[in-house]
PDB file of C-alpha atoms and ligand atoms in Angstrom:
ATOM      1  CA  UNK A 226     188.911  32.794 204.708  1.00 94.00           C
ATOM      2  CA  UNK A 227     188.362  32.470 208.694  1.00 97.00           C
ATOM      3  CA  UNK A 228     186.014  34.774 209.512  1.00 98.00           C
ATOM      4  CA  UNK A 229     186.309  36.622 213.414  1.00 98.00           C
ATOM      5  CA  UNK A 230     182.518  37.816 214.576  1.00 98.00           C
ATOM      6  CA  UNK A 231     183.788  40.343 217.077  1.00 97.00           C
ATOM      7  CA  UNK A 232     183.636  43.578 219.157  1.00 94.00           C
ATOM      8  CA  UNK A 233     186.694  45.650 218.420  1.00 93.00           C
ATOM      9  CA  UNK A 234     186.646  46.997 222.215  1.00 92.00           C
ATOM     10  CA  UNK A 235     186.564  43.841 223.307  1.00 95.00           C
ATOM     11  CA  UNK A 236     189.441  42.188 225.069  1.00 97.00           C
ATOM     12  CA  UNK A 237     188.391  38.413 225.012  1.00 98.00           C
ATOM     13  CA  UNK A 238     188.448  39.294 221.384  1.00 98.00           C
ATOM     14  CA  UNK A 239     191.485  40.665 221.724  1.00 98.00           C
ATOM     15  CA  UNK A 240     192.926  37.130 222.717  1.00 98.00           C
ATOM     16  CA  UNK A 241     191.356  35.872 219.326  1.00 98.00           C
ATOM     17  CA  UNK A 242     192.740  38.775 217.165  1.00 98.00           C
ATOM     18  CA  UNK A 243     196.353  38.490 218.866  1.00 98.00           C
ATOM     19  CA  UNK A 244     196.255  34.606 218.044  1.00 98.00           C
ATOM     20  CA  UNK A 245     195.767  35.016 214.739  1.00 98.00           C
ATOM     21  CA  UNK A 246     197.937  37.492 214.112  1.00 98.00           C
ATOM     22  CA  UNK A 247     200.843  35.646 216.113  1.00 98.00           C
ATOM     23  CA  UNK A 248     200.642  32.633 214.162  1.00 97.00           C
ATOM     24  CA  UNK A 249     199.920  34.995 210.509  1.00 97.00           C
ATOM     25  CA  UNK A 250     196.792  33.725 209.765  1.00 97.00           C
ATOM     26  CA  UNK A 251     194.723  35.801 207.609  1.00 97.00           C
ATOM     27  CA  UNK A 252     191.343  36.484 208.800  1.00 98.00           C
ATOM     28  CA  UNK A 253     188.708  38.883 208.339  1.00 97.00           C
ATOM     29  CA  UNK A 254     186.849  40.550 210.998  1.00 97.00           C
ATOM     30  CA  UNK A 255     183.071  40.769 211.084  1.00 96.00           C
ATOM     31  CA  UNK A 256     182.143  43.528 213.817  1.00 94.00           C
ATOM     32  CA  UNK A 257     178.817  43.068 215.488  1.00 93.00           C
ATOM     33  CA  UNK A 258     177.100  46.202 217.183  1.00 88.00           C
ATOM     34  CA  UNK A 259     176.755  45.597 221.151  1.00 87.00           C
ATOM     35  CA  UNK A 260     172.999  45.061 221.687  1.00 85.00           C
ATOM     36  CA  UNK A 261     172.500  43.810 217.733  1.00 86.00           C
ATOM     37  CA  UNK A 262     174.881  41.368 218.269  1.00 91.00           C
ATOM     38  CA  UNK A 263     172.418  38.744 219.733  1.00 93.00           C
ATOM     39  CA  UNK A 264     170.421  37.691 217.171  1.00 93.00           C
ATOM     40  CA  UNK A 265     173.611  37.795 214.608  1.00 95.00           C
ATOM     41  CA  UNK A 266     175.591  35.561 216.675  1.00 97.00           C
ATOM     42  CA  UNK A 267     172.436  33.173 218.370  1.00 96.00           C
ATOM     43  CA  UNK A 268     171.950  32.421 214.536  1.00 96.00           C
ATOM     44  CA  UNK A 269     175.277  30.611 214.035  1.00 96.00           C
ATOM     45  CA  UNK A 270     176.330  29.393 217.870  1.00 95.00           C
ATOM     46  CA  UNK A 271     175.146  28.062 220.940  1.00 95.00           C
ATOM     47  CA  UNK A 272     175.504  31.474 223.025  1.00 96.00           C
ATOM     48  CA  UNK A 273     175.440  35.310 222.258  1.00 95.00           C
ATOM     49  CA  UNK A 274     179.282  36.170 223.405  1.00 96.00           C
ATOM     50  CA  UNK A 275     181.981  36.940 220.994  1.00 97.00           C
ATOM     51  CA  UNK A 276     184.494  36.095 219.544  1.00 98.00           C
ATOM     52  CA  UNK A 277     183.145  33.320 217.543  1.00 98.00           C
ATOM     53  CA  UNK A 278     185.411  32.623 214.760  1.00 98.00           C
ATOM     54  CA  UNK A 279     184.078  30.318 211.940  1.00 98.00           C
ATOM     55  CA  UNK A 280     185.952  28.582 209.779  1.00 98.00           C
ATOM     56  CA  UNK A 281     184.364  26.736 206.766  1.00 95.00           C
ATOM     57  CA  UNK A 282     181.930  24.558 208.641  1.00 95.00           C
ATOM     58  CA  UNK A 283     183.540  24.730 212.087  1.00 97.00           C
ATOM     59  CA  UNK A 284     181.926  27.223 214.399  1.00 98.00           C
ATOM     60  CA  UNK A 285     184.283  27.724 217.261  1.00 98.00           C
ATOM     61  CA  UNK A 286     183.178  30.157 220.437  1.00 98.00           C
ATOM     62  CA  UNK A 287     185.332  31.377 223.057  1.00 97.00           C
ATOM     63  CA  UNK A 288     188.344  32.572 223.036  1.00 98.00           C
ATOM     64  CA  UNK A 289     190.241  29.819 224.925  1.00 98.00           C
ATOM     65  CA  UNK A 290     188.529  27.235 222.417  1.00 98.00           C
ATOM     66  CA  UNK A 291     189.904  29.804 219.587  1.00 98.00           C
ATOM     67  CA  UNK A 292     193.286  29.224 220.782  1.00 98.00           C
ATOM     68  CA  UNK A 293     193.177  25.283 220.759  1.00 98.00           C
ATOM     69  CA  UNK A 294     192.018  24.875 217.185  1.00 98.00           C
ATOM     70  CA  UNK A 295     194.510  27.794 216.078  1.00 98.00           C
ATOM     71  CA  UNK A 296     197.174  25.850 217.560  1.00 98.00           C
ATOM     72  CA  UNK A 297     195.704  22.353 216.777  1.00 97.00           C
ATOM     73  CA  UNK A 298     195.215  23.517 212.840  1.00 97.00           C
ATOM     74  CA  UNK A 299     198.312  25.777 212.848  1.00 97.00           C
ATOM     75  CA  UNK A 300     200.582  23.924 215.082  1.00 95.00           C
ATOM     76  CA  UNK A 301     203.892  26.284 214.182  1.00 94.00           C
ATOM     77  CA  UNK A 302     204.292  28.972 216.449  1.00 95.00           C
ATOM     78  CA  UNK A 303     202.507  26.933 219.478  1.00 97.00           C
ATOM     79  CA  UNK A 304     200.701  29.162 222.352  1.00 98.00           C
ATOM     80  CA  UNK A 305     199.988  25.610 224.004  1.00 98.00           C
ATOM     81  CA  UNK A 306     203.079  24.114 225.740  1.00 97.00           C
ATOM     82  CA  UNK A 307     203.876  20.841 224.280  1.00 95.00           C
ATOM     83  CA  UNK A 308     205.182  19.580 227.406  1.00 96.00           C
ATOM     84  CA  UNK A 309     202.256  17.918 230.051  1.00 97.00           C
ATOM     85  CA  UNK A 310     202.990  20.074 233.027  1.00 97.00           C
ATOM     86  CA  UNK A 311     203.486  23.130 231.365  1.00 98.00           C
ATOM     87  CA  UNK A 312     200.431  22.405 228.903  1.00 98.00           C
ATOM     88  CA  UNK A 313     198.231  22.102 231.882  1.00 98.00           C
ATOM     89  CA  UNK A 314     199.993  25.448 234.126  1.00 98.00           C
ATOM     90  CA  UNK A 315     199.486  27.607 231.098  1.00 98.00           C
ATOM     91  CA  UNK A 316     195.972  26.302 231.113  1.00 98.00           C
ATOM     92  CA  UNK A 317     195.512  27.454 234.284  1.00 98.00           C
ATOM     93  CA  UNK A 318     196.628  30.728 234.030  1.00 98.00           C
ATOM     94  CA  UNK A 319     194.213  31.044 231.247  1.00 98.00           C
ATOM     95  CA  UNK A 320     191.334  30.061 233.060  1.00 98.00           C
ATOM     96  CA  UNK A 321     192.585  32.009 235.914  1.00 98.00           C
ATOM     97  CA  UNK A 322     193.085  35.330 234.321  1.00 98.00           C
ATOM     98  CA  UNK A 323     190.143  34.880 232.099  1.00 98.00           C
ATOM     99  CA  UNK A 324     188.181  35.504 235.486  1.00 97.00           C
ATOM    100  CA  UNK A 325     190.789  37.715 237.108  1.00 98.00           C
ATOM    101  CA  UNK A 326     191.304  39.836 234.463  1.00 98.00           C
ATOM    102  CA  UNK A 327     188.789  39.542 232.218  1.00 98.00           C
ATOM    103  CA  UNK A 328     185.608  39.799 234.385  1.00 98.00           C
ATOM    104  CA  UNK A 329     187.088  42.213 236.572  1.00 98.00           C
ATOM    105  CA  UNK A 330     188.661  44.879 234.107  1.00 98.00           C
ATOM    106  CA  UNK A 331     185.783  44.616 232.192  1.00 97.00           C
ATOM    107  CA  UNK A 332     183.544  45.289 234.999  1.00 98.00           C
ATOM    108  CA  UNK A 333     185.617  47.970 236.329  1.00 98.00           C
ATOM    109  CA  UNK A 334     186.319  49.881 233.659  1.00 96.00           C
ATOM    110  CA  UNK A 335     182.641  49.797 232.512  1.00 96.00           C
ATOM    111  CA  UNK A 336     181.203  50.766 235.945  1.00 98.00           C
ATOM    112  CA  UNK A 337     182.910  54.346 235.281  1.00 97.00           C
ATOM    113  CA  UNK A 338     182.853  54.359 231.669  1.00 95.00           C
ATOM    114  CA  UNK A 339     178.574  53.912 231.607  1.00 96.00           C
ATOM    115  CA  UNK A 340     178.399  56.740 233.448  1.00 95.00           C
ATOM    116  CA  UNK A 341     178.942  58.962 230.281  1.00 92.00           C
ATOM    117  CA  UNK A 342     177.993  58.236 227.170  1.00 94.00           C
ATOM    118  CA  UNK A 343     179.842  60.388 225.437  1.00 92.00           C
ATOM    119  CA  UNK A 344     182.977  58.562 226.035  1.00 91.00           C
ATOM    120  CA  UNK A 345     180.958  55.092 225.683  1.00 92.00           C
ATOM    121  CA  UNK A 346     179.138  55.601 222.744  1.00 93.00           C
ATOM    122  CA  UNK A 347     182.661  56.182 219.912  1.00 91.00           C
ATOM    123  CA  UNK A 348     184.149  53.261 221.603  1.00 91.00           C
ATOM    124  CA  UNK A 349     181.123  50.854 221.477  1.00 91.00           C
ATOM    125  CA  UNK A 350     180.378  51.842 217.934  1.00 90.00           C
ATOM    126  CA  UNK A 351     184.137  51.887 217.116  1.00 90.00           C
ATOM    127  CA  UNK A 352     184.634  50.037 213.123  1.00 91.00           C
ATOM    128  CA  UNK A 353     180.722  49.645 212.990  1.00 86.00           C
ATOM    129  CA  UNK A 354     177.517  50.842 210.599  1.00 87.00           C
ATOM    130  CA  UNK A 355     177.463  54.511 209.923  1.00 90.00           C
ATOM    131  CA  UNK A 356     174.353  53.826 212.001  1.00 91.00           C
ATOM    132  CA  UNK A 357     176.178  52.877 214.901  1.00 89.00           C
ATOM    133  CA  UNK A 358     176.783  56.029 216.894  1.00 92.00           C
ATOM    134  CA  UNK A 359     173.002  57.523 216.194  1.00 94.00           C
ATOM    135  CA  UNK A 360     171.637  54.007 217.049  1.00 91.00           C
ATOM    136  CA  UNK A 361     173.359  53.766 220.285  1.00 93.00           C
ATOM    137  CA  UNK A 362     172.639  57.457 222.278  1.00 94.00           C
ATOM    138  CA  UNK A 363     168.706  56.166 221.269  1.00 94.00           C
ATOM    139  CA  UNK A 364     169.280  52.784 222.754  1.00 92.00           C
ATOM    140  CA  UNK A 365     171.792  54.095 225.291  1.00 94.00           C
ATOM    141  CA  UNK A 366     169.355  54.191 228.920  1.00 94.00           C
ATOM    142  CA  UNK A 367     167.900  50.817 227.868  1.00 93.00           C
ATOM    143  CA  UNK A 368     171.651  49.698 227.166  1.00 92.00           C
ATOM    144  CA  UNK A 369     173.168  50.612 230.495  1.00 95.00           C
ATOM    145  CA  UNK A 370     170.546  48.900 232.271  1.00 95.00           C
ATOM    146  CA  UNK A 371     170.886  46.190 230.166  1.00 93.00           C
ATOM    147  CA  UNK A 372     174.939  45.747 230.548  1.00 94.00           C
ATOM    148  CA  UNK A 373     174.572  46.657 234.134  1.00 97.00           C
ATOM    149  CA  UNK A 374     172.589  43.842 234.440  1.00 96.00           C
ATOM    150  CA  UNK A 375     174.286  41.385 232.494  1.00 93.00           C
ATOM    151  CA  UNK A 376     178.148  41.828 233.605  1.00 96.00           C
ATOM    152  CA  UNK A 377     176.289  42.940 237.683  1.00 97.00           C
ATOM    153  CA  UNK A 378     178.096  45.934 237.915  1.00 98.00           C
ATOM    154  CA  UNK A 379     177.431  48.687 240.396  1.00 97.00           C
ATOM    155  CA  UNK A 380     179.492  50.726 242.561  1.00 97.00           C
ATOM    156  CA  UNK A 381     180.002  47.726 245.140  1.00 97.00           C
ATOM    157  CA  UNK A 382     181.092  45.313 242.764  1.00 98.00           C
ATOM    158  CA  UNK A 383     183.029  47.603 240.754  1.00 98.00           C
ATOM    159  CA  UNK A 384     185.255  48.626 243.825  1.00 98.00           C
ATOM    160  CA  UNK A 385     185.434  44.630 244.385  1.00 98.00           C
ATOM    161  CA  UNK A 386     186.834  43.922 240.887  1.00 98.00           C
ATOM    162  CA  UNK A 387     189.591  46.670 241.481  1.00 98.00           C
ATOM    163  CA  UNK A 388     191.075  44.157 244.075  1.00 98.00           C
ATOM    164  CA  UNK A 389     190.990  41.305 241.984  1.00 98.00           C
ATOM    165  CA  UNK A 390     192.676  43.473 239.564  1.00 98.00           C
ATOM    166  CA  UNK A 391     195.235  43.841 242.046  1.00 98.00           C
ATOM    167  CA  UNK A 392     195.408  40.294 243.134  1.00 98.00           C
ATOM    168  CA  UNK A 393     195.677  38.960 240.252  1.00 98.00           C
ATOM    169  CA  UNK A 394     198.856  41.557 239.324  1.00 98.00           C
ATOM    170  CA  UNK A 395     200.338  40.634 242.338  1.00 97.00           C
ATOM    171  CA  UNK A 396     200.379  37.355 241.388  1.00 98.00           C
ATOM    172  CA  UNK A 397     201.430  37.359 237.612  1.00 98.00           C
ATOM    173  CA  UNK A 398     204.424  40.272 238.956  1.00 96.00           C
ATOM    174  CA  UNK A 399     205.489  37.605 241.476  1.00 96.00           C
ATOM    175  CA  UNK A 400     206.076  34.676 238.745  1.00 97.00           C
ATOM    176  CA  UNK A 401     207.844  37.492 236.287  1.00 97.00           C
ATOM    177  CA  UNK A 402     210.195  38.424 239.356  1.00 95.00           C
ATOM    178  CA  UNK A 403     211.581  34.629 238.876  1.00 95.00           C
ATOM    179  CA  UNK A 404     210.894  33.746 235.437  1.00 97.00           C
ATOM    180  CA  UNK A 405     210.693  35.730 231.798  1.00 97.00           C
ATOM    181  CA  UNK A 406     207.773  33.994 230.944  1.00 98.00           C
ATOM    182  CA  UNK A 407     204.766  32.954 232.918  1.00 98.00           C
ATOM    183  CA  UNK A 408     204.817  29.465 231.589  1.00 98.00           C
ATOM    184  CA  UNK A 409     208.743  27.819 230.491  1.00 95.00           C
ATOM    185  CA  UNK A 410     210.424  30.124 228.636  1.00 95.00           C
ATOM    186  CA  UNK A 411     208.594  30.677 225.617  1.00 97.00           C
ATOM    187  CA  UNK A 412     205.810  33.254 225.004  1.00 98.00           C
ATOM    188  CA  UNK A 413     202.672  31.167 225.399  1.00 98.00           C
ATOM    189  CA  UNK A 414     198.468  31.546 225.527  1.00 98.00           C
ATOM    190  CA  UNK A 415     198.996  32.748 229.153  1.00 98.00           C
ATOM    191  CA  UNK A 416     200.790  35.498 228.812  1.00 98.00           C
ATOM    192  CA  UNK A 417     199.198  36.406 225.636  1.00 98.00           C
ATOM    193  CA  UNK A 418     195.786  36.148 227.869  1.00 98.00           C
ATOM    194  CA  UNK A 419     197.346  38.320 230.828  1.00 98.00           C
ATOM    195  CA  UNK A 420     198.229  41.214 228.396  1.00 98.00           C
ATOM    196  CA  UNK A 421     195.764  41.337 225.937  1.00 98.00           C
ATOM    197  CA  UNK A 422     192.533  40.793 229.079  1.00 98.00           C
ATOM    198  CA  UNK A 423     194.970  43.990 230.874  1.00 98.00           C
ATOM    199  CA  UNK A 424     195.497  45.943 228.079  1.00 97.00           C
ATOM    200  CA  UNK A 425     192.258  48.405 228.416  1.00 95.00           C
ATOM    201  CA  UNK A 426     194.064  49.569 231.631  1.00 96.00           C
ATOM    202  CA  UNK A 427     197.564  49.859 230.061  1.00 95.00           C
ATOM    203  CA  UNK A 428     196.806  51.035 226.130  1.00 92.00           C
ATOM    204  CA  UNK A 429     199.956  49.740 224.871  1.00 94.00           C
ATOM    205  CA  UNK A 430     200.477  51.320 221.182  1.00 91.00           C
ATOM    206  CA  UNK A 431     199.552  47.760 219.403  1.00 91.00           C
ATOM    207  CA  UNK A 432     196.555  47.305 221.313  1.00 90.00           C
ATOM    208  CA  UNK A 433     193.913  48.568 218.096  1.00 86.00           C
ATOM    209  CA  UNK A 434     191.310  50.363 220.143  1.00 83.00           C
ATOM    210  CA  UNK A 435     191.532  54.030 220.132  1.00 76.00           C
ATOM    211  CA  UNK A 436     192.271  56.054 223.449  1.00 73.00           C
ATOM    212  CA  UNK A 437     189.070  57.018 224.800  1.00 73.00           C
ATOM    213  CA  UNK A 438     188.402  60.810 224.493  1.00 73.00           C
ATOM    214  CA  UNK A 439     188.617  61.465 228.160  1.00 85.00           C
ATOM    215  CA  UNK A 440     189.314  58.035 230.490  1.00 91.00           C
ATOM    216  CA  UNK A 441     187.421  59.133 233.753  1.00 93.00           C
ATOM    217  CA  UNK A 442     189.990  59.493 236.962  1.00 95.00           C
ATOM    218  CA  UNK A 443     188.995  56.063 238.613  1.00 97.00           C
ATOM    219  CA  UNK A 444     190.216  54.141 235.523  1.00 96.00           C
ATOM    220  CA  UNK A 445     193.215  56.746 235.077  1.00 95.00           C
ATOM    221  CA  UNK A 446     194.123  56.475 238.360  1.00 97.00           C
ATOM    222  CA  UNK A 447     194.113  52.573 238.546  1.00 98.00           C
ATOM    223  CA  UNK A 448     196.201  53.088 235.653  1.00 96.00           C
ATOM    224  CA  UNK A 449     198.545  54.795 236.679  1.00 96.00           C
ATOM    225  CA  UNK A 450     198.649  52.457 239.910  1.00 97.00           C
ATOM    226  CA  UNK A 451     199.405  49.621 238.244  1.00 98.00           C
ATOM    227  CA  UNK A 452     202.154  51.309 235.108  1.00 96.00           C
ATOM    228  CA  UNK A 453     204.997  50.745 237.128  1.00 95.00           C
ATOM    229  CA  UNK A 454     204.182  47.001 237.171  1.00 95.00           C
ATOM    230  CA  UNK A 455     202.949  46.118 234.008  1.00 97.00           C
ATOM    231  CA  UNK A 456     206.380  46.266 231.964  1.00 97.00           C
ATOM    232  CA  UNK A 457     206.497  42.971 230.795  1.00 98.00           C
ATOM    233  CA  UNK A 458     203.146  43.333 228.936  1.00 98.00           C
ATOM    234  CA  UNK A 459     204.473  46.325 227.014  1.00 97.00           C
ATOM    235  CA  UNK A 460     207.483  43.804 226.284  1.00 97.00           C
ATOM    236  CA  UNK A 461     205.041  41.232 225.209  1.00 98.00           C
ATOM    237  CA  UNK A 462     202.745  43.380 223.047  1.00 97.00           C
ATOM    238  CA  UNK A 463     205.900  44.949 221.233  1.00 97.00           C
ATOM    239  CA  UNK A 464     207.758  41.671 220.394  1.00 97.00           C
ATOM    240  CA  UNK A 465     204.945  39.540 219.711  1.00 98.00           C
ATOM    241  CA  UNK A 466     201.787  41.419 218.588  1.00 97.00           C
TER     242      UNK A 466
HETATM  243  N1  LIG B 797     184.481  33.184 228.060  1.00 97.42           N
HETATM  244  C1  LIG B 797     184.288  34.022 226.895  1.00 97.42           C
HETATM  245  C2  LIG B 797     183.883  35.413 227.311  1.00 97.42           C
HETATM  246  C3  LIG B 797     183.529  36.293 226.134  1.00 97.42           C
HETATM  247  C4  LIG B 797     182.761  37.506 226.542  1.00 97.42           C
HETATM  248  O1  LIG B 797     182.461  37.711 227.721  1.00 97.42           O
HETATM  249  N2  LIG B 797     182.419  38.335 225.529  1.00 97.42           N
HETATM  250  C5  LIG B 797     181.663  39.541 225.773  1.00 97.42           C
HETATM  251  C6  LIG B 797     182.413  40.740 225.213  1.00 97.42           C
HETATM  252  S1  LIG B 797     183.874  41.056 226.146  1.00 97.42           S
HETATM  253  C7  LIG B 797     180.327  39.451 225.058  1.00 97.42           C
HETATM  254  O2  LIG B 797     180.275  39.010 223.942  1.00 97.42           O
HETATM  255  N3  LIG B 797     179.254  39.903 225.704  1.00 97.42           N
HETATM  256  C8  LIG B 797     177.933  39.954 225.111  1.00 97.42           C
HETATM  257  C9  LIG B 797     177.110  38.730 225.374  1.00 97.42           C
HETATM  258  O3  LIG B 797     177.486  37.873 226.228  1.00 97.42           O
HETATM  259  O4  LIG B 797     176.064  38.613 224.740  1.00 97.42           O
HETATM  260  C10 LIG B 797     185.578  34.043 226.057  1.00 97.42           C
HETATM  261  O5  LIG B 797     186.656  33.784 226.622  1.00 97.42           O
HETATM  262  O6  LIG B 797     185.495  34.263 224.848  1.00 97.42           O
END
């Protein structure tokens, strides 16, 4: 069975696990501790990020590179356009958002989240070893430093990613005011990437990450910001996740 190496708070691997899902492909999900996860996942690919799903032989990495051999092995229920153009736009958005999105909301969200651990901590060790939780509060100074570091969030580029978020918002609410879809008209891997890399900010009822205890009020106020525009991803997660 295809096996999913994964962080469950994770939204890139929420791409992966909506993918699957979409086109009913059972899979089982391997969840790797933040911090641990580098030696697991250096072992069996090239880099340290999830999701890396592994099928058989084939190691695949990234989640955009998930969806082509999904849709190349499981070509019913396509998230690729078949036509050219519309391969290559939805492409696009996916590379697009991928940055937009999915740097920025990450970024964002864990600039304010970091600074308590006690809302961190559950949601990092969320679906992993008993251990997890204990493991993490000991870890937990060397760990902000260390994600800090990694994703370079602060306070400046933390209030910089909130207008990307924005931006990019802007620009996927002014291609739903014309069209259903933000590719043809058929549910495809871009607008599966713009809800699923969105979804920490909009905790639709499919998305499978519990509410955070408390959210803390920059988060809950971009949320709230941005509900009135973000109707067409509750659409999308309710019909198609
Ligand atoms: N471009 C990658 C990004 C994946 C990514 O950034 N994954 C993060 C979790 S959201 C990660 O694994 N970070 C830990 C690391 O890079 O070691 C994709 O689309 O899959």
């Amino acid at each position: 069975m295809i096996k999913l190496y994964q962080f469950p708070i994770s939204h890139f691997c929420e791409k992966a696990r909506w993918a699957l899902q979409y086109k009913g492909v059972p899979y089982e999900e391997i969840n790797v501790m933040p911090g641990q996860h580098v030696s697991v996942i250096k072992k069996i690919a090239p880099k340290s990020h999830v999701p890396v799903l592994v099928d058989d032989d084939k190691v695949i990495q990234d989640s955009a590179q998930i969806l082509d051999y999904l849709d190349e092995k499981y070509p019913e229920k396509s998230l690729t356009p078949v036509n050219p153009g519309q391969k290559a736009a939805a492409i696009e958005w996916e590379r697009y958002l991928n940055g937009e999105f999915g740097i920025h909301v990450r970024r964002y969200c864990y600039h304010w989240m970091l600074k308590s651990p006690s809302i961190t901590i559950p949601l990092l060790a969320h679906k992993g070893p008993w251990y997890g939780k204990i493991m993490l509060r000991l870890m937990y100074p060397k760990l902000e430093k260390l994600m800090r570091k990694g994703m370079n969030i602060n306070e400046e580029t933390a209030a910089e990613s909130r207008q990307h978020i924005l931006a990019a918002l802007d620009r996927v609410a002014s291609q739903l005011d014309k069209q259903a879809y933000l590719v043809g008209e058929s549910f495809s891997r871009a607008d599966l990437t713009a809800a699923a890399l969105l979804a920490p900010l909009c905790s639709p009822a499919k998305y499978p990450i519990p509410e955070a205890k408390e959210v803390p009020a920059p988060i809950e106020e971009l949320k709230q910001e941005i509900q009135p525009r973000v109707q067409w991803l509750y659409r999308w997660y309710d019909q198609y996740r």
